[in-house]
Coordinates of C-alpha atoms in Angstrom, one line a residue:
X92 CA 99.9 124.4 95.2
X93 CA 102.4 121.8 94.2
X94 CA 105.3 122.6 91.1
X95 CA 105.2 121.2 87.8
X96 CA 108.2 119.8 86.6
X97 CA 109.0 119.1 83.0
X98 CA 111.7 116.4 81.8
X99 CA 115.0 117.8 83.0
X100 CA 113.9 119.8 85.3
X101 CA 114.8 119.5 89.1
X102 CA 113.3 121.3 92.4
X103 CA 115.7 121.0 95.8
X104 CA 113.3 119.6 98.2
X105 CA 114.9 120.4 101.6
X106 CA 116.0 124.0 100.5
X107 CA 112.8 125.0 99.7
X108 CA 111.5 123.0 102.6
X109 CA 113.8 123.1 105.5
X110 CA 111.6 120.7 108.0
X111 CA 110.8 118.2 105.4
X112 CA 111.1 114.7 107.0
X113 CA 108.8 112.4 105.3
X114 CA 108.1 112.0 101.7
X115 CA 105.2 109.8 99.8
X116 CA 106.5 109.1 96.5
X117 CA 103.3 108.7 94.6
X118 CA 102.6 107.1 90.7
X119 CA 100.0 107.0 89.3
X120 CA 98.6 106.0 85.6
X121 CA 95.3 105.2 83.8
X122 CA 95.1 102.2 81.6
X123 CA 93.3 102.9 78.1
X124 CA 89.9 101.1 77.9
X125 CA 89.8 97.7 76.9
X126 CA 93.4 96.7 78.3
X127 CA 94.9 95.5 81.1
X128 CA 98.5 95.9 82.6
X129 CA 100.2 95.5 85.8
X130 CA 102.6 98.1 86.5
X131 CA 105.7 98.1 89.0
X132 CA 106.9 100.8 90.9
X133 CA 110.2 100.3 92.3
X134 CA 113.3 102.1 93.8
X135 CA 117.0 101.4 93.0
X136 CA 119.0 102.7 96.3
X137 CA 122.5 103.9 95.2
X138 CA 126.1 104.8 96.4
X139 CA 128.4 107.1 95.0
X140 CA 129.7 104.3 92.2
X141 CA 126.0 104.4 90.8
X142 CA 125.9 100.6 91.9
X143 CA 123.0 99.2 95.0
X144 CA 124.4 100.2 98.1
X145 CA 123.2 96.2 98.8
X146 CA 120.9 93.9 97.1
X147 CA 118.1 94.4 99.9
X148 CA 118.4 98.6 98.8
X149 CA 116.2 97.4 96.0
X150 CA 112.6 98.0 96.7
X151 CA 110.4 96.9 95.0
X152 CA 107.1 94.2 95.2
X153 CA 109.0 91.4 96.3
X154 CA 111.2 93.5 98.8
X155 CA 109.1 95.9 100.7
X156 CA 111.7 97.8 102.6
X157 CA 115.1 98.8 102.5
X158 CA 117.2 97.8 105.6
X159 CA 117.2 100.9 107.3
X160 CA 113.9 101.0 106.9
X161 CA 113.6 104.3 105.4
X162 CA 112.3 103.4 102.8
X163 CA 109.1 101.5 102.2
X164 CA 107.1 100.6 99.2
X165 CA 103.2 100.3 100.0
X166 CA 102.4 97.2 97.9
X167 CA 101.7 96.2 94.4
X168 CA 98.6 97.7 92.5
X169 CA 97.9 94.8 89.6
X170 CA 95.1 96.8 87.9
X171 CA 95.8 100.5 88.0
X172 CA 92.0 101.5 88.4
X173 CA 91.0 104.1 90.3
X174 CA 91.9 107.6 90.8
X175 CA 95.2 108.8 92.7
X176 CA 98.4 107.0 93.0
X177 CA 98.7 103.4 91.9
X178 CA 101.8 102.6 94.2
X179 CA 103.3 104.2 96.4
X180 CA 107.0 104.6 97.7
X181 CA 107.0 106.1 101.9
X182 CA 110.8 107.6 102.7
X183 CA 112.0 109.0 106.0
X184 CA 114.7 111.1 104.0
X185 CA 116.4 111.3 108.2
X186 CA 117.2 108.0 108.1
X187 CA 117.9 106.9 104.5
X188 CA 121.7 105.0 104.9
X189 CA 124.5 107.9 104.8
X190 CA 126.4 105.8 101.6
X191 CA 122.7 106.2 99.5
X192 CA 123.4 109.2 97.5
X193 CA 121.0 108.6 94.7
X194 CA 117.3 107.0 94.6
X195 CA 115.9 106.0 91.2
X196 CA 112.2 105.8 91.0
X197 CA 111.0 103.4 87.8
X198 CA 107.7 102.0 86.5
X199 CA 108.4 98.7 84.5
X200 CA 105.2 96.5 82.8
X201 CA 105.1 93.1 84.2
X202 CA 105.7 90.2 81.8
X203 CA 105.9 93.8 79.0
X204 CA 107.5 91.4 76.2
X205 CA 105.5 88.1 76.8
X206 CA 102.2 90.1 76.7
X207 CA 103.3 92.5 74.3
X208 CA 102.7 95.8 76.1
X209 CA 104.0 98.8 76.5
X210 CA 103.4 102.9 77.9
X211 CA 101.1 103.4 74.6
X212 CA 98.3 101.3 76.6
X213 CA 98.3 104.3 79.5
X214 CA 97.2 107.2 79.8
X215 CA 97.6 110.5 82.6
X216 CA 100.9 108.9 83.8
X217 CA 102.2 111.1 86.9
X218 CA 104.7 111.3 89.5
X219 CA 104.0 113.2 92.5
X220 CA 105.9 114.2 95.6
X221 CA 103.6 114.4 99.3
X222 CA 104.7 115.9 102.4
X223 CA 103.2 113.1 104.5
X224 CA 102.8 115.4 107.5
X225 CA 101.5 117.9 106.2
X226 CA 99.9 116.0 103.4
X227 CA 101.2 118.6 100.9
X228 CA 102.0 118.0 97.7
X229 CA 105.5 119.6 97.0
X230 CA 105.8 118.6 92.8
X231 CA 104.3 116.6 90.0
X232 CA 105.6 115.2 87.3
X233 CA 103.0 114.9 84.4
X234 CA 104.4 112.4 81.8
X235 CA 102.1 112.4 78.7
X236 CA 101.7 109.5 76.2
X237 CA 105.0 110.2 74.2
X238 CA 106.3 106.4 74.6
X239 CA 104.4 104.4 72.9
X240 CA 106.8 101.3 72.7
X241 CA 108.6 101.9 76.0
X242 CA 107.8 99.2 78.6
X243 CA 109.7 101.3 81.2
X244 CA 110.3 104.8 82.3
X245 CA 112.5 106.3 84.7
X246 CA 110.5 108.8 86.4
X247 CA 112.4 110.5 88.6
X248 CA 115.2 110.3 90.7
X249 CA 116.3 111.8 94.2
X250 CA 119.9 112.9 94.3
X251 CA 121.4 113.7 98.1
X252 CA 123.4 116.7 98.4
X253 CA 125.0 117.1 101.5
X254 CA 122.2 117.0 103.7
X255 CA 119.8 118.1 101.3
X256 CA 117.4 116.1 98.9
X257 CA 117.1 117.0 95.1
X258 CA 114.6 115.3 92.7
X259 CA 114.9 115.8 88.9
X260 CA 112.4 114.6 86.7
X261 CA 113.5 112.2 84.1
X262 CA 111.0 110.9 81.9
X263 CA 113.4 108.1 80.3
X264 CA 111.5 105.5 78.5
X265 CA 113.6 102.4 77.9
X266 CA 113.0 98.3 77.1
X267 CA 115.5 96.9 79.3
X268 CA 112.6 95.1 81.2
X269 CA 113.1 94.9 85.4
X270 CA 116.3 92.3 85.2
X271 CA 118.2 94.9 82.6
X272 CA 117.7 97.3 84.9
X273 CA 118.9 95.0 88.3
X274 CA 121.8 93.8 85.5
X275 CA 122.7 97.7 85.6
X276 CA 122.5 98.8 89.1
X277 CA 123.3 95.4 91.2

């Protein structure tokens, strides 16, 4: 049975989990009837300064993988329909490059300010963590509908520790759009 995390909260993956390899980072939202949004997972791959390790350790839609391929996002869901996760993010944690001490998973709204939307037009908002071997899932994150005029959240983030992985659940809703957040971490 997986763990529930609340905001703040953290859970060490590969203490509690020793021969944990591969992770599916999933996320997953409904979209209240009668809209329409396209959401945007993506992951910000960071050093030790809190900066991209490089520009390709962005991953997101238009960049698919990270260099050492450890990292893969699945594709871009424009609808959100359908049970289950909406996008999903694949890491090898093995083979994630040594200077990447920190991965930052956030949902943005595409085109949020020119279409005027935001995280009050979704519903069951989650973030989930799958052994992909074993097809476990380890933790959820269950975000309910407190931001209303956020067109981003930072859901989680994964923070290396020696050799072991950490993810705390964030829950930060912001309105920096995608660029303020590449302004920020590039």
């Amino acid at each position: 049975m997986a763990i529930s995390l609340k905001k703040g909260s953290s859970f060490d993956l590969t203490k509690k989990q020793p021969s944990l390899r591969k992770i599916l980072i999933g996320l997953g939202w409904d979209v209240k009837p009668g809209n329409h949004l396209d959401l945007d997972a993506v992951c910000f791959m960071l050093g030790g300064n809190k900066k991209l390790v490089s520009d390709e350790h962005f991953v997101f839609y238009n960049n698919l993988r990270s260099p050492d391929r450890a990292v893969e996002h699945t594709g871009d869901n424009r609808s959100g329909v359908g049970d289950g996760d909406d996008e999903m993010i694949l890491i090898n944690l093995p083979a994630v490059d040594g200077n990447v001490e920190e991965m930052l998973f956030v949902v943005t709204i595409n085109d949020a300010s020119l279409k005027n939307h935001n995280f009050g037009l979704l519903e069951n908002a989650f973030i989930r963590i799958v052994n992909v071997e074993t097809n476990e899932e380890i933790l959820r994150y269950d975000l309910d509908s407190q931001y209303p005029n956020a067109t981003e959240i930072e859901f989680g983030k994964l923070n290396k520790d020696g050799n072991d992985w950490k993810f705390q659940a964030l829950g930060i809703a912001t309105e920096k759009g995608l660029q303020g957040y590449v302004d920020i971490y590039a």
